[in-house]
Coordinates of C-alpha atoms in Angstrom, one line a residue:
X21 CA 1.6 -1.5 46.1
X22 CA 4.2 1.6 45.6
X23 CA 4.1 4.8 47.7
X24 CA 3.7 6.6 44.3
X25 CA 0.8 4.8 43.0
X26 CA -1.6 6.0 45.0
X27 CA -0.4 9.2 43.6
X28 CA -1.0 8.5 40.0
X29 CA -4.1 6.9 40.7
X30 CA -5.4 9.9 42.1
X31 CA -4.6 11.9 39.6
X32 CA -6.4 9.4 37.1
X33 CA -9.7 9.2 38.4
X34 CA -9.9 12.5 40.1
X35 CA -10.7 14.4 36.6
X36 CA -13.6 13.2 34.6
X37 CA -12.6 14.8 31.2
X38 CA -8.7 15.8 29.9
X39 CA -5.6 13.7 29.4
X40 CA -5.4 12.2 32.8
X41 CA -8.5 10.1 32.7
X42 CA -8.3 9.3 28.7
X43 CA -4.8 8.0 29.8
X44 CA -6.2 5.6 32.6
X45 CA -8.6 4.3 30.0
X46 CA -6.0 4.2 27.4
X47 CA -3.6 1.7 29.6
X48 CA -6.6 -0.5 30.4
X49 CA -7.6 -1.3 27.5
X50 CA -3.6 -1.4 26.0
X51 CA -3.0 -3.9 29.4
X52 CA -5.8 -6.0 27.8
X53 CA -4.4 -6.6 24.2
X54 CA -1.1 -7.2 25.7
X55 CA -2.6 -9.9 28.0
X56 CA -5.2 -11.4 25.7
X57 CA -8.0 -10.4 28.1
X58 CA -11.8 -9.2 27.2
X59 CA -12.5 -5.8 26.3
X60 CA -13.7 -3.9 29.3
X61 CA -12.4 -6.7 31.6
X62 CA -9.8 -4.2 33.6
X63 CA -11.5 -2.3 36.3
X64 CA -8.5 -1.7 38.7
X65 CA -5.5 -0.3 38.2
X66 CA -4.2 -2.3 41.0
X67 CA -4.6 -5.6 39.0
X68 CA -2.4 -4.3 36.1
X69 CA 1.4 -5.6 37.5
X70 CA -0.2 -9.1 38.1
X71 CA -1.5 -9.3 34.9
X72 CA 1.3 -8.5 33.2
X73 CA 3.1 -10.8 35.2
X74 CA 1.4 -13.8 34.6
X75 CA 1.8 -13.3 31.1
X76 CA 5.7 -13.2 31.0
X77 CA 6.2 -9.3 31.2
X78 CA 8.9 -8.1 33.7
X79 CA 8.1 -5.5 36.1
X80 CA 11.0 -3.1 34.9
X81 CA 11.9 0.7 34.7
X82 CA 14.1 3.0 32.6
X83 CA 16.6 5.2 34.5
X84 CA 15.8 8.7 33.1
X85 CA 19.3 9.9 33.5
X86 CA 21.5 6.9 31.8
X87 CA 18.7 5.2 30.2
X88 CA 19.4 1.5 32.4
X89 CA 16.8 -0.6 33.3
X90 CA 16.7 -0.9 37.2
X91 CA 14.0 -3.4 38.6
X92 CA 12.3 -2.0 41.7
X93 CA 12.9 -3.8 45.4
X94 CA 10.8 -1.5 48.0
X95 CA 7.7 1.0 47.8
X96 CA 10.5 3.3 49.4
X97 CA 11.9 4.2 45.4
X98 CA 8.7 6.0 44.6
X99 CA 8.0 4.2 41.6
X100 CA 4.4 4.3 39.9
X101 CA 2.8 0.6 39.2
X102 CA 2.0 1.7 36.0
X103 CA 5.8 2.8 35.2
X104 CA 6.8 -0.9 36.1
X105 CA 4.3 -2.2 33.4
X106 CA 7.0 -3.9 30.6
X107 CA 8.4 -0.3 30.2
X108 CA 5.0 1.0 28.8
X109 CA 5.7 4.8 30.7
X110 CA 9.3 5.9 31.5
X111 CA 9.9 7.9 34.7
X112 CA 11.0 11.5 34.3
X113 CA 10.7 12.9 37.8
X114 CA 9.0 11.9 41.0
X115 CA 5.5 13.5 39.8
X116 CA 5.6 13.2 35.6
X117 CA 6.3 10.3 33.2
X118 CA 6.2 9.9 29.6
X119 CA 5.6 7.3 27.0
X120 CA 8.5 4.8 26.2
X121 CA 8.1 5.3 22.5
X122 CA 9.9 2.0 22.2
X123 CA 7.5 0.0 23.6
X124 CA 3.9 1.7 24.0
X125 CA 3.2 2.7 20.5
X126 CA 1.7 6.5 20.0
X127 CA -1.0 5.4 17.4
X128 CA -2.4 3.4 20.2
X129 CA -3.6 6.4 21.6
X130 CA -4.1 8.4 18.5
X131 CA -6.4 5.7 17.0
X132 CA -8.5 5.7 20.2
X133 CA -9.1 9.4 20.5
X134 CA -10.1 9.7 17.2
X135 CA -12.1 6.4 16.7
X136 CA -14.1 7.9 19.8
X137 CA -16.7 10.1 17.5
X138 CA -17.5 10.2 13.9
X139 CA -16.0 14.0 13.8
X140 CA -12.4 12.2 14.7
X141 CA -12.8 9.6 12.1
X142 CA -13.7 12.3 9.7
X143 CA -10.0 14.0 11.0
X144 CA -8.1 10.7 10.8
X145 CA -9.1 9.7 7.0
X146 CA -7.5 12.4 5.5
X147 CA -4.2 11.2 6.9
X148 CA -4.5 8.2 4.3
X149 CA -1.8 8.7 2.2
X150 CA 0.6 9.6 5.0
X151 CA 2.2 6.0 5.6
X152 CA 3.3 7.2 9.0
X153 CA -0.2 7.6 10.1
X154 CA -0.9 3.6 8.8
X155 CA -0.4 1.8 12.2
X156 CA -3.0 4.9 13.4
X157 CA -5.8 3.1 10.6
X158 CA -4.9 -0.5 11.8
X159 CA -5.2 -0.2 15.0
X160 CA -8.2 2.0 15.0
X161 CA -10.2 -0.7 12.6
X162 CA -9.3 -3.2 15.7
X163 CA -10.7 -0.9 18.1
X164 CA -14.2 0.3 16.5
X165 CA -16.3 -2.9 17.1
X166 CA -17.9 -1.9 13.3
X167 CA -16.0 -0.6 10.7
X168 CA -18.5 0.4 8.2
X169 CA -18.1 4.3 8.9
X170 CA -14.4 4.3 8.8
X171 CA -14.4 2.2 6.0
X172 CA -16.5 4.2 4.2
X173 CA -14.9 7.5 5.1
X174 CA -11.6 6.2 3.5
X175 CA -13.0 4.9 0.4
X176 CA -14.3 9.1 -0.1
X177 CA -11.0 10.5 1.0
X178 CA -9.1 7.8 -1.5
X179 CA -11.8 9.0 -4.1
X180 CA -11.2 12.6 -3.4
X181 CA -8.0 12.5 -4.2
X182 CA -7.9 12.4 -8.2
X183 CA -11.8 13.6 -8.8
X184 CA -10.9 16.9 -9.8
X185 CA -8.3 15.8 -12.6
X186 CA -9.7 15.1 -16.2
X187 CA -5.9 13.5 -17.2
X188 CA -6.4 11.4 -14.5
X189 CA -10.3 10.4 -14.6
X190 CA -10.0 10.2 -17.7
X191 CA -7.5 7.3 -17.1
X192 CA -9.6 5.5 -14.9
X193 CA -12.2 5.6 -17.5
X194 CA -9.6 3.9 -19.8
X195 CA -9.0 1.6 -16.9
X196 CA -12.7 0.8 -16.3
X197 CA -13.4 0.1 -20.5
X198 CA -10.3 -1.5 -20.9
X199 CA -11.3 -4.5 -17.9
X200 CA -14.9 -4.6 -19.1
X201 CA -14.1 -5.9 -22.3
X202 CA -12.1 -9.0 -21.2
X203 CA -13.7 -12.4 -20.6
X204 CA -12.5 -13.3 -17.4
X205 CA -13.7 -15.0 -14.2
X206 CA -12.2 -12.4 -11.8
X207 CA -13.7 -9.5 -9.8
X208 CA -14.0 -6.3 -11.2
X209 CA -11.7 -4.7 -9.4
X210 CA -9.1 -7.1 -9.2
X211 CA -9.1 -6.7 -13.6
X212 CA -9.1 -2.9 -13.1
X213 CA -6.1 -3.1 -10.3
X214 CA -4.2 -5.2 -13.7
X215 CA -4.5 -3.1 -16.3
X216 CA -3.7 0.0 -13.8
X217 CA -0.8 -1.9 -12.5
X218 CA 0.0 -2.4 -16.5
X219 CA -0.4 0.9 -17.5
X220 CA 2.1 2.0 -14.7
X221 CA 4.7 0.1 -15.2
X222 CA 4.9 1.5 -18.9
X223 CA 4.9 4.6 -17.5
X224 CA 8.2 4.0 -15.0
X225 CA 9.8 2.5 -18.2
X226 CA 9.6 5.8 -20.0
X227 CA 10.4 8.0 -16.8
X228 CA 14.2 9.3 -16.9
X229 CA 14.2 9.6 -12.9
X230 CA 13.1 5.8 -12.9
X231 CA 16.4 4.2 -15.1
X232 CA 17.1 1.6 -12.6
X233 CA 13.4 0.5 -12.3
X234 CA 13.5 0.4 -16.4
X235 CA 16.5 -1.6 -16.7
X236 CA 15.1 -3.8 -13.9
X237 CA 12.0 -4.2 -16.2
X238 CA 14.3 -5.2 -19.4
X239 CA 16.6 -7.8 -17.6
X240 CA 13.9 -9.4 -15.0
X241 CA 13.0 -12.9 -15.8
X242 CA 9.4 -13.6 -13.9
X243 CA 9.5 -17.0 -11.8
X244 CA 5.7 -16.1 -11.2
X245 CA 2.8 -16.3 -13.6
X246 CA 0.4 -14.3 -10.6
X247 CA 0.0 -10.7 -9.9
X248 CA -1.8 -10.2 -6.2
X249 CA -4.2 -8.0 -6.3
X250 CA -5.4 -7.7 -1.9
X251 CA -8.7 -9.4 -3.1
X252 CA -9.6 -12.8 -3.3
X253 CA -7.7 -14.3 -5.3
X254 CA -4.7 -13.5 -7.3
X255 CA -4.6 -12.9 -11.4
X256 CA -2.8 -15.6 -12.9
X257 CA -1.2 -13.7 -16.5
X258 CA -1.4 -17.3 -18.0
X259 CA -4.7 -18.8 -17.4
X260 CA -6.9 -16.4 -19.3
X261 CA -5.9 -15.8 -22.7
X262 CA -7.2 -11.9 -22.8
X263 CA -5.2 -11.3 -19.6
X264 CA -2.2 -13.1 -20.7
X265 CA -1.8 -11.4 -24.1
X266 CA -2.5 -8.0 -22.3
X267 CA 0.3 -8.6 -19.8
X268 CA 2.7 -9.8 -22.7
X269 CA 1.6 -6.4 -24.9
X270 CA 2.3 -4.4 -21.8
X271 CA 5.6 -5.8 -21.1
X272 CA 7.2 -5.6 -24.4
X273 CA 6.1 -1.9 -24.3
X274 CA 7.9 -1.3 -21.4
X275 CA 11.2 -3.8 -22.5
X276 CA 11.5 -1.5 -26.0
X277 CA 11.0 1.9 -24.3
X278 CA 13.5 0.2 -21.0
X279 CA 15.9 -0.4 -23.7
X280 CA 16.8 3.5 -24.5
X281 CA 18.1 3.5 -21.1
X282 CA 19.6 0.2 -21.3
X283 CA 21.6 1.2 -24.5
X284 CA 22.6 4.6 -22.8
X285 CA 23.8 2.9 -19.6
X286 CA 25.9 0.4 -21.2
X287 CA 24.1 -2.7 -20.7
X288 CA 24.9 -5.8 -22.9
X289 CA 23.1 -5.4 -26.2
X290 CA 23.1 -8.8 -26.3
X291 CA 21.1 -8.9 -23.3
X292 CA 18.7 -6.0 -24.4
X293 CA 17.7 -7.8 -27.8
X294 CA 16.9 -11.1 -25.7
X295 CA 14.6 -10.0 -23.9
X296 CA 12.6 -8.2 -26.6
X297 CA 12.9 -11.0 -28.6
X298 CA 11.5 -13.6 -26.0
X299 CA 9.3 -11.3 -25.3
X300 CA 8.1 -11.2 -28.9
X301 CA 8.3 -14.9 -29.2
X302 CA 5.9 -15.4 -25.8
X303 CA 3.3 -12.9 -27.2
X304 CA 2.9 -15.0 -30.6
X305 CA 2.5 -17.9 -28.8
X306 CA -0.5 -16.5 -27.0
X307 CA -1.9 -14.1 -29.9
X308 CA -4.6 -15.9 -32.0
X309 CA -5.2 -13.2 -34.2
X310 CA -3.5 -13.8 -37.6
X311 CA -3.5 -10.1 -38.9
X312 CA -1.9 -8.7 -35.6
X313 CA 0.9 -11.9 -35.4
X314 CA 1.8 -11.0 -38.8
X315 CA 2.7 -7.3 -38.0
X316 CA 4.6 -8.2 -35.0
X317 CA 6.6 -11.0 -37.1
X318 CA 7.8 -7.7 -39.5
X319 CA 8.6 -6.1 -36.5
X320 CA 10.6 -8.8 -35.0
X321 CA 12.2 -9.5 -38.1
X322 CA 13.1 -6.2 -38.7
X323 CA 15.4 -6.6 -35.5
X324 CA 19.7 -6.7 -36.6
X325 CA 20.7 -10.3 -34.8
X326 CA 23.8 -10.2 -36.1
X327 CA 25.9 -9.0 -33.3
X328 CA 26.0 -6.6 -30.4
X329 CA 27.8 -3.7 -31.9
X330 CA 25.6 -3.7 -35.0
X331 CA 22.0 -3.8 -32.4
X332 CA 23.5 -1.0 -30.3
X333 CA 23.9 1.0 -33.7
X334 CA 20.8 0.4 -34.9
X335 CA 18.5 0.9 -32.3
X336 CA 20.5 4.5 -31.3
X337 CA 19.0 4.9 -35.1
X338 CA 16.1 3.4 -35.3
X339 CA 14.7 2.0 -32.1
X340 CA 12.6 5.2 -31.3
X341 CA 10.4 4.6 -34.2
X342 CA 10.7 0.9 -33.8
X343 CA 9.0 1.4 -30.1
X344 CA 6.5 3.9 -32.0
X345 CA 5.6 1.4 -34.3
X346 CA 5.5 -1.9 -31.8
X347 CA 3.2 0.5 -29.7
X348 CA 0.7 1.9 -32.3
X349 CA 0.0 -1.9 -33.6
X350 CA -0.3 -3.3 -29.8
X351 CA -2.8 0.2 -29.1
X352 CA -5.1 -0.8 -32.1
X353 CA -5.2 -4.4 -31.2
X354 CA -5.4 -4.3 -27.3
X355 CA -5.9 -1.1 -26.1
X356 CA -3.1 -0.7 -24.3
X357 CA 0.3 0.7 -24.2
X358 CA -1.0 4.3 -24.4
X359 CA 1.6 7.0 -23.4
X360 CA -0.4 9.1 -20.7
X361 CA 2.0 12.2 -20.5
X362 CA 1.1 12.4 -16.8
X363 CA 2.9 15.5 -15.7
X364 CA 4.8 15.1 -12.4
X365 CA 2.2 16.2 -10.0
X366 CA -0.3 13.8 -11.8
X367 CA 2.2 11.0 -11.3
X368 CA 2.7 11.5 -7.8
X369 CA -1.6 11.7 -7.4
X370 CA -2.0 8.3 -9.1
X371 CA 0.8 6.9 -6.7
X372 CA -0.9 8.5 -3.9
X373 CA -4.2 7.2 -5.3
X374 CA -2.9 2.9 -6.1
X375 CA -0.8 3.1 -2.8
X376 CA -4.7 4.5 -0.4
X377 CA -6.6 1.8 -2.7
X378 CA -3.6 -0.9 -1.9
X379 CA -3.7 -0.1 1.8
X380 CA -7.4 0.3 2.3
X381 CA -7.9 -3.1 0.9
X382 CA -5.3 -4.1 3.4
X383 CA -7.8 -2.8 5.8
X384 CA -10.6 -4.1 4.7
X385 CA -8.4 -7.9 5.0
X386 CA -7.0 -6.7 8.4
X387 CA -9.9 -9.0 10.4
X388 CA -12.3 -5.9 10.9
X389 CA -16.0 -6.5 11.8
X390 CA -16.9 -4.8 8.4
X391 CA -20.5 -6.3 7.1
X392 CA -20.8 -8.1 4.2
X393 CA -22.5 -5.2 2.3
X394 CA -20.1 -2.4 2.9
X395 CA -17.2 -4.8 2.1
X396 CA -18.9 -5.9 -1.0
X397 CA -19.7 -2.2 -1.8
X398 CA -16.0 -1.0 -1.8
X399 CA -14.3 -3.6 -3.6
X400 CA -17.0 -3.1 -6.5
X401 CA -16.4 0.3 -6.6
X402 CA -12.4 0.1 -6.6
X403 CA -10.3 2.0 -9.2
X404 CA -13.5 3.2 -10.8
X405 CA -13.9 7.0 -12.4
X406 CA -16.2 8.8 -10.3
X407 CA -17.4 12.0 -12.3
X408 CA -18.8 10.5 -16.1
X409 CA -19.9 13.7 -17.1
X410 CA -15.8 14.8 -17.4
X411 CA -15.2 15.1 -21.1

């Protein structure tokens, strides 16, 4: 249609391998997600500006110079189809054009290189805790027509990541006994993603970079009663008795240890002593065991009510022990509340480790042909220790 298509074209389907022909390919197939047409359907390069057209896309440039869009009037201003296609390239010179990284997103073309052998997939999944490189996974799981490989390579590379840290197996081991030995009607993982989830936020109480996060935990008052876990259904923390009590244990840890930072930062004592104390009140309501309701009535008791200046004093003087003591009784009841001392590299792997499991479950609900077995394969084996024979 344009002087300088033929040009490009030329170019395109003159070289069988390189850049130049992966990047005819590449715009085909794009051409056809933006227009909602089959896979494979685009044979010409010729049909690209109608198709575009007829779905509401502008044929429009960018000026290279100024950056103004300028629609084209005559095969005389040496314009390439391709560059008129809803800004997807942007002309440089007569005979090169780049990407409009505005509009034609990079991982487009990442994902499809790689997705093209299992050697790329194998080059792309250890990119997975890189969020940058997470449009890359999406759009490759759309592109493979079955995902079972990729899939599969992610799950090892999210594995990988903590399998040579006793600390940290070690945890997931807690994590694994601690879900087995609830009654609940859940899936596996989804308990195991709980008490992770549980375990962490105790941890961000207790962590001096994480004060605001820790006074967020002290003063929040939850509108929800369900935690989403990316599986099938979401854990409601009042439903099931095991779960709710667990969730109530775990937040009064992390309301006691919150409140160091709370008193040091000024917050109403008032305020801080509420919290603990409804939190204290919820968990007895839920608690049917006599022996461990009767310790945490001394403990709550043993709480000044009188007024705020006397609290603040008190708990500067006693609220270390106070948490020690809340904590010991909730560890020999529950099983939980144990302080981890994660050192700072650990922390950052188990963040690196929930946020991969988090977004390969994302994947695996992203509308990927995955079969039922691999699926049901990686969810079972979620947030699981891998090496038993650590000590």
């Amino acid at each position: 249609m344009y002087q300088g298509s033929t040009f490009l074209a030329e170019k395109l389907y003159k070289k069988s391998r390189g850049v130049e022909a992966d990047l005819c390919k590449t715009i085909y197939r794009y051409v056809e997600q933006l227009t909602k047409k089959p896979l494979n359907t685009l044979k010409n390069w010729r049909d690209i500006p109608q198709w575009l057209e007829q779905n509401g896309y502008k044929i429009q440039v960018f000026d290279a110079v100024d950056g103004k869009k300028a629609i084209a009037s005559s095969p005389s201003d040496d314009l390439v189809d391709i560059e008129l296609v809803s800004d997807l390239l942007v002309k440089k010179t007569w005979k090169k054009s780049s990407f409009s990284d505005r509009n034609f997103p990079p991982e487009y073309l990442t994902a499809e290189e790689l997705v093209s052998s299992q050697q790329g997939c194998q080059q792309l999944v250890v990119h997975i805790t890189e969020p940058r490189w997470r449009k890359v996974f999406l759009q490759a799981s759309k592109m493979l027509s079955a995902t079972d490989s990729l899939l599969q390579l992610m799950k090892q590379q999210v594995d990988m990541l903590m399998i040579t840290d006793k600390k940290l197996q070690e945890f997931l081991r807690w994590v694994s006994k601690k879900s087995n030995s609830v009654n609940v009607s859940y899936k596996p993982a989804a308990v195991r993603l709980f008490y992770l989830t549980r375990a962490r936020a105790i941890a961000i109480a207790s962590d001096p970079d994480c004060a605001g996060s820790a006074i967020g935990s002290l003063i929040e008052v939850t509108t929800t009663n369900t935690i989403a876990t990316g599986l099938d259904i979401d854990i409601n923390t009042k439903t099931d008795i095991d779960i709710a009590i667990d969730y109530i244990s775990a937040l009064a840890i992390s309301r006691t240890i919150a409140t160091n930072t709370a008193i040091n930062n000024n917050i109403n004592p008032n305020l801080i002593l509420n919290a603990i104390t409804r939190t204290l009140d919820d968990f007895l309501k839920e608690n049917t065991n006599s022996e461990f309701n009767e310790t945490i009535e001394q403990l709550k008791n043993s709480l000044p009510v009188s007024n705020r200046d006397i609290f603040r004093e008190w708990w500067l003087n006693n609220g270390l022990e106070w948490t020690k003591n809340l904590r010991d009784v909730i560890i020999q009841y529950r099983d939980i509340g144990q302080d981890w001392q994660f050192t700072e590299s650990q922390k950052e792997l188990l963040v690196q480790y929930y946020q991969a499991s988090k977004f390969l479950m994302e994947c695996l609900n992203s509308g990927c042909n995955v079969s039922p077995e691999v699926r049901s394969h990686i969810e079972d084996n979620l947030f699981l220790p891998l090496n038993s024979s650590l000590p």
